[in-house]
CSV table of C-alpha atoms in Angstrom, one decimal:
chain,number,residue,atom,x,y,z
A,1,MET,CA,142.4,91.5,60.3
A,2,SER,CA,139.5,91.7,62.6
A,3,ALA,CA,141.8,91.5,65.6
A,4,LEU,CA,143.8,94.4,64.2
A,5,ARG,CA,140.6,96.3,63.7
A,6,LEU,CA,139.7,95.8,67.3
A,7,ILE,CA,143.0,96.9,68.6
A,8,SER,CA,142.9,100.0,66.5
A,9,ASN,CA,139.5,100.6,67.9
A,10,ARG,CA,140.9,100.5,71.3
A,11,THR,CA,143.6,103.0,70.7
A,12,SER,CA,142.3,105.4,68.2
A,13,GLN,CA,138.7,106.1,68.9
A,14,GLN,CA,138.7,108.5,71.8
A,15,ALA,CA,135.0,109.2,71.6
A,16,LEU,CA,134.0,105.8,72.6
A,17,SER,CA,134.6,105.1,76.2
A,18,ASN,CA,133.8,101.5,75.7
A,19,SER,CA,137.0,100.6,73.9
A,20,ASP,CA,139.1,101.9,76.7
A,21,TYR,CA,136.8,100.3,79.2
A,22,THR,CA,137.4,96.8,78.0
A,23,TRP,CA,140.7,96.4,79.8
A,24,GLU,CA,139.1,96.5,83.2
A,25,TYR,CA,137.2,93.3,82.8
A,26,GLU,CA,139.3,90.6,81.4
A,27,TYR,CA,136.3,88.8,80.0
A,28,TYR,CA,135.8,91.6,77.5
A,29,GLU,CA,139.2,90.8,76.0
A,30,TYR,CA,138.3,87.3,74.9
A,31,GLY,CA,138.5,88.4,71.4
A,32,PRO,CA,136.2,89.3,68.5
A,33,VAL,CA,132.8,87.7,68.4
A,34,SER,CA,131.4,86.4,65.2
A,35,PHE,CA,128.1,87.9,64.3
A,36,GLU,CA,127.5,85.8,61.3
A,37,GLY,CA,124.7,83.3,61.0
A,38,LEU,CA,122.6,84.6,63.8
A,39,LYS,CA,119.1,83.1,63.6
A,40,ALA,CA,117.4,85.7,65.8
A,41,HIS,CA,117.8,89.4,66.0
A,42,LYS,CA,121.1,90.3,67.6
A,43,TYR,CA,119.6,92.3,70.3
A,44,SER,CA,117.2,89.5,71.2
A,45,ILE,CA,118.5,89.2,74.7
A,46,VAL,CA,118.1,92.8,75.4
A,47,ILE,CA,114.6,92.9,74.0
A,48,GLY,CA,113.6,89.7,75.6
A,49,PHE,CA,114.9,90.8,79.0
A,50,TRP,CA,113.1,94.2,79.0
A,51,VAL,CA,109.9,92.7,77.7
A,52,GLY,CA,110.1,90.0,80.3
A,53,LEU,CA,110.7,92.6,83.0
A,54,ALA,CA,107.8,94.7,81.9
A,55,VAL,CA,105.5,91.8,81.8
A,56,PHE,CA,106.6,90.7,85.2
A,57,VAL,CA,106.0,94.2,86.7
A,58,ILE,CA,102.6,94.5,85.1
A,59,PHE,CA,101.7,91.0,86.2
A,60,MET,CA,102.7,91.9,89.8
A,61,PHE,CA,100.6,95.0,89.5
A,62,PHE,CA,97.6,93.1,88.4
A,63,VAL,CA,98.0,90.5,91.1
A,64,LEU,CA,98.2,93.3,93.7
A,65,THR,CA,95.2,95.0,92.3
A,66,LEU,CA,93.2,91.8,92.4
A,67,LEU,CA,94.3,91.3,96.0
A,68,THR,CA,92.8,94.7,96.8
A,69,LYS,CA,89.5,94.1,95.2
A,70,THR,CA,87.5,93.5,98.3
A,71,GLY,CA,84.6,91.1,98.1
A,72,ALA,CA,81.2,91.8,99.8
A,73,PRO,CA,81.9,93.2,103.2
A,74,HIS,CA,81.0,90.6,105.8
A,75,GLN,CA,78.7,91.4,108.6
A,76,ASP,CA,80.5,92.1,111.8
A,77,ASN,CA,78.7,92.5,115.1
A,78,ALA,CA,76.4,95.4,114.7
A,79,GLU,CA,76.6,96.3,118.4
A,80,PRO,CA,80.2,97.5,118.7
A,81,SER,CA,79.9,99.4,115.5
A,82,GLU,CA,76.8,101.1,116.7
A,83,LYS,CA,78.5,102.1,119.9
A,84,ARG,CA,81.4,103.2,117.9
A,85,PHE,CA,79.3,105.3,115.7
A,86,ARG,CA,77.6,107.0,118.7
A,87,MET,CA,81.1,107.9,119.8
A,88,ASN,CA,81.8,109.1,116.4
A,89,SER,CA,79.1,111.7,116.5
A,90,PHE,CA,80.1,112.8,119.9
A,91,VAL,CA,83.7,113.1,119.1
A,92,ALA,CA,83.2,114.6,115.7
A,93,ASP,CA,82.0,117.8,117.3
A,94,PHE,CA,85.2,118.1,119.3
A,95,GLY,CA,87.4,117.1,116.5
A,96,ARG,CA,86.2,119.6,113.9
A,97,PRO,CA,87.1,123.0,115.3
A,98,LEU,CA,90.8,122.0,115.6
A,99,GLU,CA,91.5,123.0,112.0
A,100,SER,CA,95.2,123.5,112.2
A,101,GLU,CA,95.8,120.4,114.0
A,102,ARG,CA,93.3,118.6,111.9
A,103,VAL,CA,95.4,119.2,108.8
A,104,PHE,CA,98.3,117.6,110.6
A,105,SER,CA,96.3,115.0,112.4
A,106,ARG,CA,94.5,114.1,109.3
A,107,GLN,CA,97.6,112.9,107.7
A,108,ILE,CA,98.6,110.9,110.7
A,109,ALA,CA,95.1,109.8,111.2
A,110,GLU,CA,94.5,108.8,107.7
A,111,GLU,CA,97.7,107.1,107.6
A,112,SER,CA,97.4,105.1,110.7
A,113,ARG,CA,94.1,103.5,110.0
A,114,SER,CA,95.0,100.0,109.9
A,115,LEU,CA,97.0,100.2,113.1
A,116,PHE,CA,94.2,101.7,115.0
A,117,HIS,CA,91.8,99.2,113.7
A,118,PHE,CA,94.0,96.7,115.3
A,119,CYS,CA,93.6,98.7,118.4
A,120,ILE,CA,89.9,98.9,117.8
A,121,ASN,CA,89.7,95.2,117.8
A,122,GLU,CA,91.7,95.0,120.9
A,123,VAL,CA,89.8,97.6,122.9
A,124,GLU,CA,86.3,96.9,121.7
A,125,HIS,CA,85.3,95.7,125.0
A,126,LEU,CA,86.5,98.7,126.9
A,127,ASP,CA,84.2,101.4,127.9
A,128,LYS,CA,84.9,104.0,125.3
A,129,ALA,CA,82.1,106.2,126.1
A,130,LYS,CA,83.6,107.6,129.3
A,131,GLN,CA,86.9,108.3,127.7
A,132,SER,CA,85.6,109.9,124.6
A,133,GLN,CA,83.5,112.4,126.5
A,134,LYS,CA,86.4,114.2,127.9
A,135,GLY,CA,87.0,117.8,126.9
A,136,PRO,CA,88.2,119.1,123.6
A,137,SER,CA,91.7,119.7,124.8
A,138,LEU,CA,92.2,116.1,125.5
A,139,GLU,CA,90.8,115.3,122.1
A,140,SER,CA,93.5,117.4,120.5
A,141,HIS,CA,96.1,115.5,122.4
A,142,ILE,CA,94.3,112.3,121.5
A,143,HIS,CA,94.9,113.1,117.9
A,144,PHE,CA,98.5,112.5,118.4
A,145,GLN,CA,99.0,110.4,121.4
A,146,GLU,CA,97.6,107.2,120.0
A,147,VAL,CA,100.6,106.4,118.2
A,148,PRO,CA,102.2,103.3,119.6
A,149,GLY,CA,105.4,103.9,117.9
A,150,SER,CA,106.8,107.3,117.3
A,151,SER,CA,104.8,109.6,115.1
A,152,GLY,CA,107.7,110.4,112.9
A,153,MET,CA,108.1,106.8,112.1
A,154,PHE,CA,104.4,106.7,111.6
A,155,GLU,CA,104.3,109.4,109.1
A,156,GLU,CA,106.9,107.7,107.0
A,157,ASP,CA,105.5,104.3,107.4
A,158,LEU,CA,102.0,105.4,107.1
A,159,ASN,CA,102.7,107.3,104.0
A,160,CYS,CA,103.2,103.8,102.7
A,161,LEU,CA,99.8,102.9,104.0
A,162,THR,CA,98.3,106.0,102.7
A,163,LYS,CA,99.3,105.0,99.2
A,164,PHE,CA,97.7,101.7,99.9
A,165,ASN,CA,94.6,103.8,99.8
A,166,ILE,CA,92.5,101.8,102.1
A,167,PRO,CA,89.3,103.3,100.7
A,168,ASN,CA,87.9,104.7,103.8
A,169,PHE,CA,91.1,105.7,105.4
A,170,VAL,CA,93.2,107.6,103.1
A,171,ASN,CA,90.7,110.0,101.7
A,172,THR,CA,92.4,113.3,101.4
A,173,GLU,CA,89.0,115.0,101.3
A,174,GLN,CA,87.5,116.3,104.4
A,175,ASN,CA,84.4,114.2,104.2
A,176,SER,CA,85.9,111.0,105.4
A,177,SER,CA,85.3,111.7,109.0
A,178,LEU,CA,84.2,108.3,109.9
A,179,GLY,CA,87.7,106.8,109.9
A,180,GLU,CA,89.1,109.7,111.8
A,181,ASP,CA,86.5,109.5,114.4
A,182,ASP,CA,87.1,105.8,114.7
A,183,LEU,CA,90.6,106.8,115.4
A,184,LEU,CA,89.7,109.0,118.2
A,185,ILE,CA,87.8,106.4,119.8
A,186,SER,CA,90.4,103.8,119.8
A,187,GLU,CA,93.0,106.2,121.0
A,188,PRO,CA,92.4,106.7,124.7
A,189,PRO,CA,93.2,103.2,125.8
A,190,ILE,CA,96.4,103.3,124.0
A,191,ILE,CA,97.3,106.6,125.7
A,192,LEU,CA,97.2,104.8,128.9
A,193,GLU,CA,99.7,102.3,127.8
A,194,SER,CA,102.9,104.2,127.2
A,195,LYS,CA,104.2,107.5,128.2
A,196,SER,CA,106.9,107.5,125.6
A,197,VAL,CA,104.2,107.7,123.0
A,198,MET,CA,103.0,110.9,124.5
A,199,GLN,CA,106.4,112.3,124.5
A,200,SER,CA,107.0,111.6,120.9
A,201,SER,CA,103.7,113.0,120.0
A,202,HIS,CA,104.4,116.1,121.9
A,203,ARG,CA,107.5,116.4,119.8
A,204,ILE,CA,105.4,116.3,116.8
A,205,LEU,CA,103.1,119.0,118.1
A,206,ASP,CA,106.0,121.4,118.4
B,1,GLU,CA,148.2,86.7,68.2
B,2,ASN,CA,146.8,84.3,65.8
B,3,ILE,CA,143.2,85.0,65.2
B,4,SER,CA,141.1,82.5,63.4
B,5,ASP,CA,138.8,83.6,60.5
B,6,PHE,CA,136.5,85.9,62.3
B,7,SER,CA,135.1,88.6,60.2
B,8,LEU,CA,133.1,91.1,62.0
B,9,ASN,CA,130.0,92.3,60.4
B,10,VAL,CA,129.7,96.0,59.9
B,11,THR,CA,126.5,95.7,61.9
B,12,ASP,CA,128.1,94.2,65.0
B,13,CYS,CA,127.0,95.4,68.3
B,14,THR,CA,129.0,98.4,69.2
B,15,GLN,CA,128.9,99.8,72.6
B,16,VAL,CA,126.0,102.1,73.3
B,17,VAL,CA,127.6,105.2,74.6
B,18,VAL,CA,126.0,107.5,77.1
B,19,PRO,CA,127.3,111.0,76.8
B,20,GLU,CA,129.6,111.9,79.6
B,21,GLU,CA,127.7,115.0,80.4
B,22,VAL,CA,124.5,113.0,81.0
B,23,PHE,CA,126.4,110.5,83.0
B,24,PHE,CA,128.0,113.0,85.3
B,25,THR,CA,124.9,115.0,85.7
B,26,VAL,CA,122.9,111.9,86.7
B,27,ALA,CA,125.6,110.8,89.1
B,28,ALA,CA,126.0,114.2,90.7
B,29,ALA,CA,122.2,114.6,91.1
B,30,GLY,CA,122.0,111.2,92.8
B,31,ILE,CA,124.9,111.9,95.2
B,32,LEU,CA,123.5,115.4,96.1
B,33,GLU,CA,120.0,114.2,96.7
B,34,ASN,CA,121.0,111.4,99.0
B,35,LEU,CA,123.5,113.7,100.8
B,36,LEU,CA,120.6,116.1,101.5
B,37,VAL,CA,118.5,113.3,102.9
B,38,LEU,CA,121.4,112.3,105.2
B,39,ILE,CA,121.9,115.9,106.3
B,40,ALA,CA,118.3,116.4,107.0
B,41,VAL,CA,118.0,113.4,109.1
B,42,ILE,CA,121.1,114.2,111.1
B,43,ARG,CA,120.0,117.8,111.7
B,44,ASN,CA,116.4,117.2,112.8
B,45,LYS,CA,116.1,115.6,116.1
B,46,ASN,CA,112.6,114.5,115.4
B,47,LEU,CA,114.0,112.2,112.7
B,48,HIS,CA,116.2,110.2,114.9
B,49,LEU,CA,114.0,107.2,114.6
B,50,PRO,CA,114.6,103.7,113.4
B,51,MET,CA,112.6,104.2,110.2
B,52,TYR,CA,114.6,107.2,109.2
B,53,PHE,CA,117.9,105.4,110.0
B,54,PHE,CA,116.9,102.7,107.6
B,55,ILE,CA,116.1,105.3,105.0
B,56,CYS,CA,119.5,106.8,105.6
B,57,SER,CA,121.1,103.5,105.1
B,58,LEU,CA,119.4,103.3,101.7
B,59,ALA,CA,120.6,106.8,100.9
B,60,VAL,CA,124.2,105.8,101.8
B,61,SER,CA,124.1,102.8,99.6
B,62,ASP,CA,122.6,104.8,96.7
B,63,MET,CA,125.3,107.3,97.2
B,64,LEU,CA,128.0,104.6,97.0
B,65,GLY,CA,126.5,103.3,93.8
B,66,SER,CA,126.6,106.7,92.2
B,67,LEU,CA,130.1,107.4,93.5
B,68,TYR,CA,131.3,104.1,92.1
B,69,LYS,CA,130.0,105.0,88.7
B,70,THR,CA,131.5,108.4,88.8
B,71,LEU,CA,134.9,107.1,89.9
B,72,GLU,CA,134.8,104.5,87.3
B,73,ASN,CA,134.2,107.1,84.6
B,74,ILE,CA,136.9,109.3,85.9
B,75,PHE,CA,139.2,106.3,85.8
B,76,ILE,CA,138.4,105.7,82.2
B,77,ILE,CA,139.0,109.3,81.3
B,78,LEU,CA,142.3,109.2,83.0
B,79,CYS,CA,143.2,106.0,81.1
B,80,LYS,CA,142.2,107.7,77.9
B,81,MET,CA,144.4,110.6,78.6
B,82,GLY,CA,147.2,108.3,79.4
B,83,TYR,CA,147.8,109.1,83.0
B,84,LEU,CA,147.2,105.6,84.0
B,85,THR,CA,148.4,102.4,82.4
B,86,ARG,CA,146.0,99.7,81.5
B,87,ARG,CA,147.5,96.7,83.0
B,88,GLY,CA,149.4,98.0,86.0
B,89,ASP,CA,149.0,96.4,89.4
B,90,PHE,CA,147.9,99.6,90.9
B,91,GLU,CA,145.1,99.9,88.4
B,92,LYS,CA,144.0,96.4,88.9
B,93,LYS,CA,143.8,96.9,92.6
B,94,LEU,CA,141.9,100.1,92.1
B,95,ASP,CA,139.6,98.3,89.9
B,96,ASP,CA,139.0,95.6,92.5
B,97,ALA,CA,138.4,98.3,95.1
B,98,MET,CA,135.8,99.9,92.9
B,99,ASP,CA,134.1,96.6,92.1
B,100,SER,CA,133.8,95.9,95.8
B,101,MET,CA,132.3,99.4,96.2
B,102,PHE,CA,129.7,98.5,93.6
B,103,ILE,CA,128.8,95.2,95.2
B,104,LEU,CA,128.7,96.9,98.6
B,105,SER,CA,126.2,99.4,97.2
B,106,LEU,CA,124.0,96.7,95.7
B,107,LEU,CA,124.0,94.6,98.8
B,108,GLY,CA,123.5,97.7,101.0
B,109,SER,CA,120.5,98.7,98.9
B,110,ILE,CA,118.9,95.2,99.1
B,111,PHE,CA,119.3,95.0,102.8
B,112,SER,CA,118.2,98.5,103.4
B,113,LEU,CA,115.0,97.8,101.5
B,114,LEU,CA,114.6,94.7,103.5
B,115,ALA,CA,115.1,96.6,106.7
B,116,ILE,CA,112.5,99.2,105.7
B,117,ALA,CA,110.0,96.6,104.8
B,118,ALA,CA,110.6,94.7,108.0
B,119,ASP,CA,110.3,97.8,110.0
B,120,ARG,CA,107.0,98.7,108.4
B,121,TYR,CA,105.8,95.1,109.0
B,122,ILE,CA,106.6,95.3,112.6
B,123,THR,CA,104.9,98.6,112.8
B,124,ILE,CA,101.7,97.1,111.5
B,125,PHE,CA,101.6,93.7,113.0
B,126,TYR,CA,103.1,94.4,116.4
B,127,ALA,CA,101.9,97.9,116.6
B,128,LEU,CA,101.6,98.2,120.3
B,129,ARG,CA,104.9,96.7,121.0
B,130,TYR,CA,106.7,98.4,118.2
B,131,HIS,CA,108.4,100.8,120.6
B,132,ASN,CA,109.9,98.0,122.6
B,133,ILE,CA,110.8,95.8,119.7
B,134,MET,CA,112.5,98.4,117.5
B,135,THR,CA,114.4,100.6,119.8
B,136,LEU,CA,116.9,103.0,118.5
B,137,ARG,CA,119.7,101.0,119.8
B,138,ARG,CA,118.5,97.9,118.1
B,139,ALA,CA,118.1,99.7,114.9
B,140,LEU,CA,121.7,100.9,115.0
B,141,VAL,CA,122.9,97.4,115.8
B,142,ILE,CA,120.9,96.0,112.9
B,143,LEU,CA,122.4,98.5,110.6
B,144,ALA,CA,125.9,97.8,111.9
B,145,ILE,CA,125.4,94.1,111.3
B,146,ILE,CA,124.0,94.7,107.8
B,147,TRP,CA,126.8,96.9,106.7
B,148,THR,CA,129.5,94.7,108.2
B,149,PHE,CA,128.1,91.8,106.4
B,150,CYS,CA,127.8,93.7,103.1
B,151,ALA,CA,131.4,95.0,103.4
B,152,GLY,CA,132.7,91.6,104.1
B,153,SER,CA,130.8,90.0,101.3
B,154,SER,CA,131.7,92.7,98.8
B,155,ILE,CA,135.4,92.4,99.6
B,156,ALA,CA,135.2,88.6,99.3
B,157,ILE,CA,133.2,88.7,96.1
B,158,ALA,CA,135.5,91.3,94.6
B,159,LEU,CA,138.6,89.2,95.4
B,160,PHE,CA,137.1,86.0,94.1
B,161,SER,CA,135.1,87.5,91.3
B,162,TYR,CA,136.9,85.5,88.8
B,163,GLU,CA,135.3,82.3,89.9
B,164,ALA,CA,131.8,81.4,88.9
B,165,ALA,CA,131.0,80.3,92.4
B,166,THR,CA,130.8,83.9,93.6
B,167,VAL,CA,128.6,85.2,90.9
B,168,ILE,CA,125.9,82.6,91.4
B,169,PRO,CA,125.1,83.3,95.0
B,170,PHE,CA,125.3,86.9,94.3
B,171,THR,CA,122.7,86.6,91.6
B,172,ILE,CA,120.5,84.3,93.5
B,173,LEU,CA,120.4,86.7,96.5
B,174,PHE,CA,118.9,89.4,94.4
B,175,PRO,CA,115.6,87.7,93.4
B,176,LEU,CA,115.3,86.0,96.8
B,177,MET,CA,115.4,89.3,98.6
B,178,MET,CA,112.9,90.8,96.2
B,179,PHE,CA,110.6,87.9,96.7
B,180,PHE,CA,110.8,88.2,100.5
B,181,ILE,CA,110.2,91.9,100.5
B,182,LEU,CA,107.3,91.4,98.2
B,183,CYS,CA,105.8,88.9,100.6
B,184,LEU,CA,106.1,91.2,103.5
B,185,TYR,CA,104.4,94.0,101.7
B,186,VAL,CA,101.7,91.7,100.3
B,187,HIS,CA,100.9,90.6,103.9
B,188,MET,CA,100.7,94.2,105.0
B,189,PHE,CA,98.5,94.9,102.1
B,190,LEU,CA,96.1,92.0,102.9
B,191,LEU,CA,95.8,93.3,106.4
B,192,ALA,CA,95.0,96.8,105.1
B,193,ARG,CA,92.4,95.2,103.0
B,194,SER,CA,90.7,93.4,105.8
B,195,HIS,CA,90.6,96.5,107.8
B,196,ALA,CA,89.0,98.2,104.9
B,197,LYS,CA,86.4,95.5,104.9
B,198,LYS,CA,85.7,96.1,108.5
B,199,ILE,CA,85.3,99.8,108.0
B,200,ALA,CA,83.0,99.2,105.1
B,201,SER,CA,80.9,96.9,107.1
B,202,LEU,CA,80.0,99.6,109.6
B,203,PRO,CA,76.4,100.4,109.2
B,204,THR,CA,76.9,104.1,108.7
B,205,SER,CA,79.8,103.8,106.3
B,206,THR,CA,79.0,106.0,103.4
B,207,VAL,CA,82.2,105.5,101.5
B,208,HIS,CA,81.8,102.9,98.9
B,209,GLN,CA,84.3,100.2,98.3
B,210,ARG,CA,86.6,100.8,95.4
B,211,THR,CA,89.7,99.1,94.3
B,212,ASN,CA,92.8,100.0,96.1
B,213,MET,CA,94.6,101.1,93.0
B,214,LYS,CA,96.9,103.4,94.8
B,215,GLY,CA,98.2,100.7,97.1
B,216,ALA,CA,99.0,98.4,94.2
B,217,ILE,CA,100.6,101.3,92.3
B,218,THR,CA,102.8,102.2,95.3
B,219,LEU,CA,104.0,98.7,95.9
B,220,THR,CA,104.6,98.2,92.2
B,221,ILE,CA,106.6,101.3,92.1
B,222,PHE,CA,108.7,100.3,95.1
B,223,LEU,CA,109.7,97.0,93.8
B,224,GLY,CA,109.5,97.8,90.1
B,225,VAL,CA,112.0,100.6,90.3
B,226,PHE,CA,114.4,98.5,92.2
B,227,LEU,CA,114.1,95.6,89.8
B,228,CYS,CA,114.3,97.8,86.6
B,229,CYS,CA,117.3,99.6,87.8
B,230,TRP,CA,119.4,96.8,89.2
B,231,ALA,CA,118.4,93.7,87.3
B,232,PRO,CA,119.9,94.8,83.9
B,233,PHE,CA,123.3,95.1,85.6
B,234,VAL,CA,123.0,91.8,87.4
B,235,LEU,CA,122.1,90.1,84.2
B,236,HIS,CA,125.1,91.7,82.6
B,237,ILE,CA,127.4,90.3,85.3
B,238,LEU,CA,125.8,86.8,84.8
B,239,LEU,CA,126.2,86.9,81.0
B,240,ALA,CA,129.8,88.2,81.3
B,241,ARG,CA,130.6,85.3,83.5
B,242,PHE,CA,129.0,82.6,81.5
B,243,CYS,CA,128.7,83.4,77.9
B,244,PRO,CA,131.1,86.2,76.9
B,245,HIS,CA,131.7,84.8,73.4
B,246,ASN,CA,128.1,84.4,72.5
B,247,PRO,CA,127.0,87.1,70.0
B,248,TYR,CA,123.7,87.5,71.7
B,249,CYS,CA,125.3,88.0,75.1
B,250,ALA,CA,127.8,90.3,73.6
B,251,CYS,CA,125.1,92.5,72.2
B,252,TYR,CA,123.5,92.6,75.6
B,253,MET,CA,126.8,93.5,77.2
B,254,SER,CA,127.1,96.4,74.7
B,255,ILE,CA,124.5,98.4,76.6
B,256,PHE,CA,126.7,98.3,79.7
B,257,HIS,CA,126.7,102.0,80.1
B,258,VAL,CA,123.0,102.3,79.9
B,259,ASN,CA,122.7,99.8,82.7
B,260,GLY,CA,125.1,101.7,84.8
B,261,THR,CA,123.1,104.9,84.2
B,262,LEU,CA,120.0,103.0,85.3
B,263,ILE,CA,121.7,102.3,88.6
B,264,MET,CA,122.4,105.9,89.1
B,265,CYS,CA,118.8,106.8,88.2
B,266,ASN,CA,117.8,104.4,91.0
B,267,ALA,CA,119.8,106.6,93.4
B,268,ILE,CA,117.8,109.6,92.2
B,269,ILE,CA,114.4,107.9,92.4
B,270,ASP,CA,114.8,106.1,95.7
B,271,PRO,CA,114.8,109.2,97.9
B,272,MET,CA,111.6,110.4,96.1
B,273,ILE,CA,109.7,107.2,96.9
B,274,PHE,CA,111.0,106.7,100.4
B,275,ALA,CA,112.4,109.7,102.1
B,276,PHE,CA,110.4,112.5,100.5
B,277,ARG,CA,107.2,110.8,101.4
B,278,SER,CA,107.7,111.9,104.9
B,279,ARG,CA,106.2,115.3,105.8
B,280,GLU,CA,108.7,115.9,108.5
B,281,LEU,CA,111.6,115.3,106.2
B,282,ARG,CA,110.1,117.7,103.6
B,283,SER,CA,109.6,120.4,106.2
B,284,THR,CA,113.2,119.9,107.3
B,285,PHE,CA,114.3,120.4,103.8
B,286,LYS,CA,112.3,123.6,103.4
B,287,LYS,CA,113.9,124.9,106.6
B,288,MET,CA,117.3,124.1,105.4
B,289,PHE,CA,116.9,125.9,102.2
B,290,CYS,CA,115.1,128.9,103.7
B,291,CYS,CA,117.9,129.3,106.2
B,292,ALA,CA,120.4,129.0,103.4
B,293,ARG,CA,118.8,131.9,101.7
């Protein structure tokens, strides 16, 4: 009787696509399933699965948030930072007037923080003072030419970093000038390293 | 056929039906969106970069997933209307072909996400050498290898899908890849955090430390979306292989169409969280639409 009912389901009910769907997967045709004597709710696997998935995602979120809670900032060498800061104030004056580029550069700049701080670490010992004192035109180029990879790649990838919201980097407000200026300082040495970088950055400028 | 004394409750798990209009709208939206991403990347020379090629690969696999679901639905409609028989050889072969398309889409998605994560990883940890490590040619070679592997596995899995041995590796691959991608991103995350520390340690830093909620949110979205959209279907395949008679499993399998719709929603969401984050791509879109007008 139940089998007959199933078969009639398959042929008569046009509205349900499921009944016609069963033929494609043989395992659906194993026959009727008894739903009697179920101890738990019949949708328990569905509910359990989704609850488990939600719990896992929330757990992952909390773990990531915990990872990002930075502890007390450790004391780095004061010297390089001071030097860097002097450069900052110098460079800041050059950087500010370039409004249109700033909008663009800010995105790239903000997004590329961590990379450049790699670079900062690497070039700390170089003489940044000389290079950062070049004219404003070079500064505008410097905005873009630091990118070791291609800027387009950067945008995309650093969008990812942006959303990591490294606190001092990814401020979308105008007042987070410190990071940007850091950026400018670290850039010149990298410019010297690859011409292809400049080419790609010029492409971005267009 | 002799059926033993089964009596179906009136409250048995009937299939949850997704209206066909919803189904086709979601599928069409997914296909269109990903097609737009592909066109934008092809047209704009600035976007001929490894990162965008990996995003294109993701778009292609999403498109395949939506296409698969659409074709399947059309197939069912044709069966309903009687144009196709149910047990013919041709239909079975068509069904196998569609299964392999689905598996290709799933594997392609996983590997594309992996490629994107690896690319970002190299960008961050090998920043100065990125240009030499990830050349355009290498990116294309990597994509070719990925897609060849996915195509081969999908055909193999579809052909041998009736054996349990194929379902298990397929299901194990899924969480393994997720875990690996998570590790890559967490490592990048930790680096970003250490840089934040260094910035904060500058004597003149006026920006106070606050929790990087946005980073955690972004990463959770990346992986959470993928998990929530694909895991239900993968679980369905597992259950269908191992406990088709169990009433609990049968009730889970009754939401099959909802799971399929979720996969297509993934195709719609993925461009938003990967492709449309790029300013260059967005401006290409605007140009395309402005010119169309």
